[in-house]
PDB file of N, CA and C in Angstrom:
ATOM      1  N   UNK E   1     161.551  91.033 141.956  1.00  0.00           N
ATOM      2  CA  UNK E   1     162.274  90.677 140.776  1.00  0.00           C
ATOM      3  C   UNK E   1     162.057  91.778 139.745  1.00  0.00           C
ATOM      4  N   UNK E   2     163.444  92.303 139.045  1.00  0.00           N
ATOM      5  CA  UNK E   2     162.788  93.443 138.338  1.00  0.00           C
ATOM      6  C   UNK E   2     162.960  92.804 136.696  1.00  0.00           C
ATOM      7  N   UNK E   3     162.346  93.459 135.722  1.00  0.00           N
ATOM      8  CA  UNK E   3     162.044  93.000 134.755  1.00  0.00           C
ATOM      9  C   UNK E   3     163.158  93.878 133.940  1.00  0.00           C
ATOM     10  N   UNK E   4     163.148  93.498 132.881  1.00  0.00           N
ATOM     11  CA  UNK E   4     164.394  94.490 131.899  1.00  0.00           C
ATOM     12  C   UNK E   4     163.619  95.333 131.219  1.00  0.00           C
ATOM     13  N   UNK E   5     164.102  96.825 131.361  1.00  0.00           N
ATOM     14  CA  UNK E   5     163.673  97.975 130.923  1.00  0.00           C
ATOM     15  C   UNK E   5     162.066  98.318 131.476  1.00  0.00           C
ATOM     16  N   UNK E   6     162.162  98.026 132.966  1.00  0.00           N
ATOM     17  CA  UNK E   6     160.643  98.138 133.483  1.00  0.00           C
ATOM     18  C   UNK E   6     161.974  98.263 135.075  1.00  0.00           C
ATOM     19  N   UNK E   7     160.931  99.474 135.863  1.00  0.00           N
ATOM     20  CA  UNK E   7     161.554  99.223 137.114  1.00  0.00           C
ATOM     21  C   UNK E   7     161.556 100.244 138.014  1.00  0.00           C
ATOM     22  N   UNK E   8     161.848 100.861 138.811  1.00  0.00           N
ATOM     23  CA  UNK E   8     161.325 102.137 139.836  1.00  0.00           C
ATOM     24  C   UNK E   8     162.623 103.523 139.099  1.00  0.00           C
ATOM     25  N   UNK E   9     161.616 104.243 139.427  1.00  0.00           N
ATOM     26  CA  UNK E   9     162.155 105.859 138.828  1.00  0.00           C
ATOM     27  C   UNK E   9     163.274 106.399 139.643  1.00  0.00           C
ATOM     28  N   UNK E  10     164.593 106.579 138.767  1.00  0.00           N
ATOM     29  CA  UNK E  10     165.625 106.835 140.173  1.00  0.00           C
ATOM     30  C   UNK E  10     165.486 108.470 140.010  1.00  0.00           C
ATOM     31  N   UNK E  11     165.840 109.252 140.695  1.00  0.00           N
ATOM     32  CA  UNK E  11     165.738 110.572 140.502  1.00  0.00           C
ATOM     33  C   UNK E  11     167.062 111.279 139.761  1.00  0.00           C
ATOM     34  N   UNK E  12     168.458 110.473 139.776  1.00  0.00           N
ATOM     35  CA  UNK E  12     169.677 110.774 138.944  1.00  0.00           C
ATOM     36  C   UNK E  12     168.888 110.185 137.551  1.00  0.00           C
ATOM     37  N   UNK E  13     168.532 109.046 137.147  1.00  0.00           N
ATOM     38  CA  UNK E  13     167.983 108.309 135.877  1.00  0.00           C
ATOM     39  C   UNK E  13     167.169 109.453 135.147  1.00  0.00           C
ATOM     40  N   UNK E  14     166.929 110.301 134.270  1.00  0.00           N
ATOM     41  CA  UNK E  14     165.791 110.767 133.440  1.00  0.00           C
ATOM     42  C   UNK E  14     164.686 109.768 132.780  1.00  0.00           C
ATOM     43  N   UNK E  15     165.442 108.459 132.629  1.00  0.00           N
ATOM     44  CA  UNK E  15     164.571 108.150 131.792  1.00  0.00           C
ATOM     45  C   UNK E  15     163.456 107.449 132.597  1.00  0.00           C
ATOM     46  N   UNK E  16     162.343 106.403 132.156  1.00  0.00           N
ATOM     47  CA  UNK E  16     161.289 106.279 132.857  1.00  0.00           C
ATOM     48  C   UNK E  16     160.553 104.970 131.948  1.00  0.00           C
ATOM     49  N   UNK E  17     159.643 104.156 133.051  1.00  0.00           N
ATOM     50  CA  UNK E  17     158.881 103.263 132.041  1.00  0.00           C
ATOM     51  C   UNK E  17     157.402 103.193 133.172  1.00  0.00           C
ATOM     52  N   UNK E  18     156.613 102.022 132.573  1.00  0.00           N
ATOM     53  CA  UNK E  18     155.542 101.855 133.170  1.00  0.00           C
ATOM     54  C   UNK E  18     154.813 100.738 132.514  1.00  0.00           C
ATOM     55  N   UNK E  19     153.988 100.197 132.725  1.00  0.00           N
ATOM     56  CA  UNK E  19     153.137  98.984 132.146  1.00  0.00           C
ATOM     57  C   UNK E  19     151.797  99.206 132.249  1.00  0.00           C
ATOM     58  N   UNK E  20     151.169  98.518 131.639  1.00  0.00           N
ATOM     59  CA  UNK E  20     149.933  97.716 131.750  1.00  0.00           C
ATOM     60  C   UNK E  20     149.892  96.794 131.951  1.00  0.00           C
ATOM     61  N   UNK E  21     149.035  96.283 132.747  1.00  0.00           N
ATOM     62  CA  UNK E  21     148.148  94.854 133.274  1.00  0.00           C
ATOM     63  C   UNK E  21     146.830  94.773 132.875  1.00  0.00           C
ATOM     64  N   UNK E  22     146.382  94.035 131.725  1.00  0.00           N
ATOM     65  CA  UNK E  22     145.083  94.034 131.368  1.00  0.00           C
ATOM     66  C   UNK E  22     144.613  92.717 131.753  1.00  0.00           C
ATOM     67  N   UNK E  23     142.954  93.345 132.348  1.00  0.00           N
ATOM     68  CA  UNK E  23     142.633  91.913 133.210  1.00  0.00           C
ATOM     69  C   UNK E  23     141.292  92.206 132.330  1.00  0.00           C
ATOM     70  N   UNK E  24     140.446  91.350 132.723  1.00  0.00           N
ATOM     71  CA  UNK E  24     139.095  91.157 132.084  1.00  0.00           C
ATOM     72  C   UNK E  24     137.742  91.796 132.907  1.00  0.00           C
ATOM     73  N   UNK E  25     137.492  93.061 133.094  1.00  0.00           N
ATOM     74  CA  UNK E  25     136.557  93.620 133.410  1.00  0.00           C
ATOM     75  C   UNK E  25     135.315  94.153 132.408  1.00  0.00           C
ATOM     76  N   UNK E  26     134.135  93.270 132.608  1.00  0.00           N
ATOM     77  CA  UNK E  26     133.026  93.989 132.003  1.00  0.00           C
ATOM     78  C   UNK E  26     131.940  94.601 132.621  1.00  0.00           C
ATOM     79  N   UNK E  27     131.159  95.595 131.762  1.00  0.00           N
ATOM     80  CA  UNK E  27     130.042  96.439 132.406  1.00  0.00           C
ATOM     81  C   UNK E  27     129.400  96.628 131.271  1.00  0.00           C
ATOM     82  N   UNK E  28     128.320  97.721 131.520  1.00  0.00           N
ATOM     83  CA  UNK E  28     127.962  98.386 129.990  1.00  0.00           C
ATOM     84  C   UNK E  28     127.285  99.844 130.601  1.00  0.00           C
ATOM     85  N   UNK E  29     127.073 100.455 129.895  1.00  0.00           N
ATOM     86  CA  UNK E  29     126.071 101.971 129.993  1.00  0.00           C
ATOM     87  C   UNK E  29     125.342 101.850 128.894  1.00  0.00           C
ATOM     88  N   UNK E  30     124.366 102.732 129.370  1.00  0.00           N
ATOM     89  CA  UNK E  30     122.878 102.794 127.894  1.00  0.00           C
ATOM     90  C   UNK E  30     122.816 104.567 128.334  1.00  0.00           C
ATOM     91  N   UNK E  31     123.282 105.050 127.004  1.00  0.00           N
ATOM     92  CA  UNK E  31     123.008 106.503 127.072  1.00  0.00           C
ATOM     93  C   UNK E  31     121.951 106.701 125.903  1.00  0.00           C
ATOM     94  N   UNK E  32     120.806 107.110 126.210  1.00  0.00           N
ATOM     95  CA  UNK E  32     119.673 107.453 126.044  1.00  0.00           C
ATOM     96  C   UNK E  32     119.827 108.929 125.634  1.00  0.00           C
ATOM     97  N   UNK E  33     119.742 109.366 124.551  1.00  0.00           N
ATOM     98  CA  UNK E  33     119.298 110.946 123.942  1.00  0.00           C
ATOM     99  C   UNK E  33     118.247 110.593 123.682  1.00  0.00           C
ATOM    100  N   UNK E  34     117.306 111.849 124.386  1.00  0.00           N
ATOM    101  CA  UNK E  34     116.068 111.998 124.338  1.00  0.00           C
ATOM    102  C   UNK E  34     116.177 113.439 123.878  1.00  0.00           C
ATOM    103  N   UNK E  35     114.984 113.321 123.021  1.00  0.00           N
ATOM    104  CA  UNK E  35     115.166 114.258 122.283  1.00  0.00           C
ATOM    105  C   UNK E  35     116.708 114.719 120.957  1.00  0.00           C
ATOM    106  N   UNK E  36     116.592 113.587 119.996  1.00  0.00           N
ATOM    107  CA  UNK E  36     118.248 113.513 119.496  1.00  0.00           C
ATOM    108  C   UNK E  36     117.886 114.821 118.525  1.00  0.00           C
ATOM    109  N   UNK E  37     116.723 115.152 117.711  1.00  0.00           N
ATOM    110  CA  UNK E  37     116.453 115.624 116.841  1.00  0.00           C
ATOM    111  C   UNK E  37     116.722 117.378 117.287  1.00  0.00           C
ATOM    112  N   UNK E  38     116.058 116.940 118.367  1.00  0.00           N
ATOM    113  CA  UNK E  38     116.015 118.953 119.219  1.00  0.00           C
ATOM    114  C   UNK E  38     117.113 118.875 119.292  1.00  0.00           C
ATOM    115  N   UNK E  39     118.030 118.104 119.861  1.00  0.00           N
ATOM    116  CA  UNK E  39     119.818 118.535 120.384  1.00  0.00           C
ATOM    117  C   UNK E  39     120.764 118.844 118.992  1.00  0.00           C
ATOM    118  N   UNK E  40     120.097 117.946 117.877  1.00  0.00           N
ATOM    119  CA  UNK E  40     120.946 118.469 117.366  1.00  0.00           C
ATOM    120  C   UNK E  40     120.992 119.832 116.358  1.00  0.00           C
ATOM    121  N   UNK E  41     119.541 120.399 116.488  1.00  0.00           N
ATOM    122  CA  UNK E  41     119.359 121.881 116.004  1.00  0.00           C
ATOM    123  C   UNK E  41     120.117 122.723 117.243  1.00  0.00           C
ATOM    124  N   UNK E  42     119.839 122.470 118.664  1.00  0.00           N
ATOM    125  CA  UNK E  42     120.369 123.482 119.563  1.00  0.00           C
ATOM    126  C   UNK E  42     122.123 123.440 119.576  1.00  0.00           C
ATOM    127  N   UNK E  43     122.421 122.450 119.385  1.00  0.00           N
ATOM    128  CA  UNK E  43     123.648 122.209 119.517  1.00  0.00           C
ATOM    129  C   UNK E  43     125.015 122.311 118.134  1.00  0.00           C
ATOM    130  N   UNK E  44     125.558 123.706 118.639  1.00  0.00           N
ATOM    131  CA  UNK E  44     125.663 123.959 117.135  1.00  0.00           C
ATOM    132  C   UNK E  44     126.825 122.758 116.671  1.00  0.00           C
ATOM    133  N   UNK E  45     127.163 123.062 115.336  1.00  0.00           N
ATOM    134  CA  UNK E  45     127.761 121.756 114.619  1.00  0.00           C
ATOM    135  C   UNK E  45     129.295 121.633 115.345  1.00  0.00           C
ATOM    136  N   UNK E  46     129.928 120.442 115.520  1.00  0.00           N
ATOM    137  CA  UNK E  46     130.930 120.067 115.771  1.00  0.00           C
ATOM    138  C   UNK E  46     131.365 120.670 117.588  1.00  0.00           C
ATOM    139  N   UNK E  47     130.262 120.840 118.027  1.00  0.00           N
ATOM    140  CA  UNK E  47     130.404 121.046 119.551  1.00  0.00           C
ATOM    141  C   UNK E  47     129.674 119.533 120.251  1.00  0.00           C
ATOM    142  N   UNK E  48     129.740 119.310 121.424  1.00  0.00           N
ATOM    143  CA  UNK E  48     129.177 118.037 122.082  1.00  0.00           C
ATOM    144  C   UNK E  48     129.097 117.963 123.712  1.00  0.00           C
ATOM    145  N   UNK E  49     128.038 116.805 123.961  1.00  0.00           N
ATOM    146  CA  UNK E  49     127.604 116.834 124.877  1.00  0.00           C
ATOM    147  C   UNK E  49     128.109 115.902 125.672  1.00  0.00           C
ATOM    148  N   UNK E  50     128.050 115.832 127.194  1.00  0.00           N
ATOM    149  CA  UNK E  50     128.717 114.884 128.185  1.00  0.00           C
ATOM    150  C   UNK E  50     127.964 114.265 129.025  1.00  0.00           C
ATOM    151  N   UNK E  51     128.161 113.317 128.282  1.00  0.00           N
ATOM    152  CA  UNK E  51     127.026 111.874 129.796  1.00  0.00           C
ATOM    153  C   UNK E  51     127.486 112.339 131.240  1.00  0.00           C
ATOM    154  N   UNK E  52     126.480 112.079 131.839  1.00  0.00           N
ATOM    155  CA  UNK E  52     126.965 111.786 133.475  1.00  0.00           C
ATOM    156  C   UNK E  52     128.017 110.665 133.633  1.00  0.00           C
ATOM    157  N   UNK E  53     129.046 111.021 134.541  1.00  0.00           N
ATOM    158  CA  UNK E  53     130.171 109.898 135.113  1.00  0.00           C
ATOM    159  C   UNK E  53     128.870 108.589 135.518  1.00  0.00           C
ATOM    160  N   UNK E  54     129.919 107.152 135.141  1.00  0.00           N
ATOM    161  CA  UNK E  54     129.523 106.215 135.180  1.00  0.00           C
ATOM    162  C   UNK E  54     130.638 105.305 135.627  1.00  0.00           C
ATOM    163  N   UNK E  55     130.506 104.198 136.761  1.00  0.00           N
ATOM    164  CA  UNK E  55     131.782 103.080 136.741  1.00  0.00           C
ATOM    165  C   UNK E  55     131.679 101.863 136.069  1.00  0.00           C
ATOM    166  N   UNK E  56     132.832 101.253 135.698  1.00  0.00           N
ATOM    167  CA  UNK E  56     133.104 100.029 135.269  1.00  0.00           C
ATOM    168  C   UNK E  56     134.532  99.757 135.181  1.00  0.00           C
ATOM    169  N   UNK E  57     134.815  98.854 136.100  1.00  0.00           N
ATOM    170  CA  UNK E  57     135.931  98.143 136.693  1.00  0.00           C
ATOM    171  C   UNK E  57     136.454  99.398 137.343  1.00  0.00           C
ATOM    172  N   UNK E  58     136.069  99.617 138.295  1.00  0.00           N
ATOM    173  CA  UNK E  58     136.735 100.824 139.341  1.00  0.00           C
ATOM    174  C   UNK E  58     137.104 102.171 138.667  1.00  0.00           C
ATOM    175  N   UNK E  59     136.439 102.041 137.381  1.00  0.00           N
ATOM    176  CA  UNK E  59     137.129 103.691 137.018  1.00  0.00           C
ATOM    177  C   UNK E  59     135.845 104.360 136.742  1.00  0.00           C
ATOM    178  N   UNK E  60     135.954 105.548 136.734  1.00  0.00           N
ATOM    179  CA  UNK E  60     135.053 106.680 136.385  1.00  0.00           C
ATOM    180  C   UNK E  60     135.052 106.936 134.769  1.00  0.00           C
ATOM    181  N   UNK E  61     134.035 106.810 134.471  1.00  0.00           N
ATOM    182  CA  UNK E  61     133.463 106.938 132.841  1.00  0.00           C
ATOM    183  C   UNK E  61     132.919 108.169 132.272  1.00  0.00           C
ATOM    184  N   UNK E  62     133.063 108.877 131.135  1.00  0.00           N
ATOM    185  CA  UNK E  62     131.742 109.364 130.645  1.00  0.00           C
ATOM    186  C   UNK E  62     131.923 109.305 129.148  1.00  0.00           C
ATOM    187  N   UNK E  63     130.662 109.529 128.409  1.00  0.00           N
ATOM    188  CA  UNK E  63     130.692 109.327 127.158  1.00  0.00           C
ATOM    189  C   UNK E  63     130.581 110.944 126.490  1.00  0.00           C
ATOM    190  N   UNK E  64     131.308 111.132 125.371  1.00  0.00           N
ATOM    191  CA  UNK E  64     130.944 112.316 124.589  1.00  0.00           C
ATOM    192  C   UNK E  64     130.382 111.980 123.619  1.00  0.00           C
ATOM    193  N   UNK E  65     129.395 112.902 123.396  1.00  0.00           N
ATOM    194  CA  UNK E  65     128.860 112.455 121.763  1.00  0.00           C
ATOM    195  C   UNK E  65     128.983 113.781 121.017  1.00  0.00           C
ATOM    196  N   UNK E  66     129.984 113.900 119.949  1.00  0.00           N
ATOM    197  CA  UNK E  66     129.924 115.246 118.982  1.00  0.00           C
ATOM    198  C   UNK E  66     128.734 115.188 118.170  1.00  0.00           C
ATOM    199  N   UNK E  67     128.413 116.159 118.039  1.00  0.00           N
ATOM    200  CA  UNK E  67     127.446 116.357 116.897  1.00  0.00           C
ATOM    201  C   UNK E  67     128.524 116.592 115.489  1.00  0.00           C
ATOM    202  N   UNK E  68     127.715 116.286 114.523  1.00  0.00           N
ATOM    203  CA  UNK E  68     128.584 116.361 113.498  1.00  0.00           C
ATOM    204  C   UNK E  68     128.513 117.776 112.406  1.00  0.00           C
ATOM    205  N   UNK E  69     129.596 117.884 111.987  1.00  0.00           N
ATOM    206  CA  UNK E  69     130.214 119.315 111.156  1.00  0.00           C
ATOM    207  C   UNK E  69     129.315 119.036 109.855  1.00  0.00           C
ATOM    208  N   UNK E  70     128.128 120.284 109.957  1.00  0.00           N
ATOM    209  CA  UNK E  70     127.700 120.214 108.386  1.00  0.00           C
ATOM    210  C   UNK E  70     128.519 120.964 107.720  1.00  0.00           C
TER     211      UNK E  70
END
């Protein structure tokens, strides 16, 4: 059953749609800076660092944390 203005990509058609399905998946991560004080002298201002990949609900995660612009 197709829905209105939702529906498969014809290749004459340009135009295009797509959806979301939001379901209820939870998890959590605990990112731990150790050492926050040293990182943020080494790390110059407004550059940032990248957690290791993490899952929750089948996808691949990571967290950035900027340091902030003095």
């Amino acid at each position: 059953m197709s829905t209105p203005g939702f529906g498969v990509a014809d290749a004459d058609d340009p135009s295009s749609a797509s959806a979301i399905v939001a379901g209820i998946v939870t998890g959590h991560h605990i990112l731990h800076i150790e050492g926050y004080l040293r990182i943020m002298e080494e790390i110059p201002n407004g550059n940032r660092i990248k957690s290791r990949p993490f899952r929750v609900g089948a996808r691949s995660w990571c967290i950035l944390y900027s340091t902030p612009i003095a």
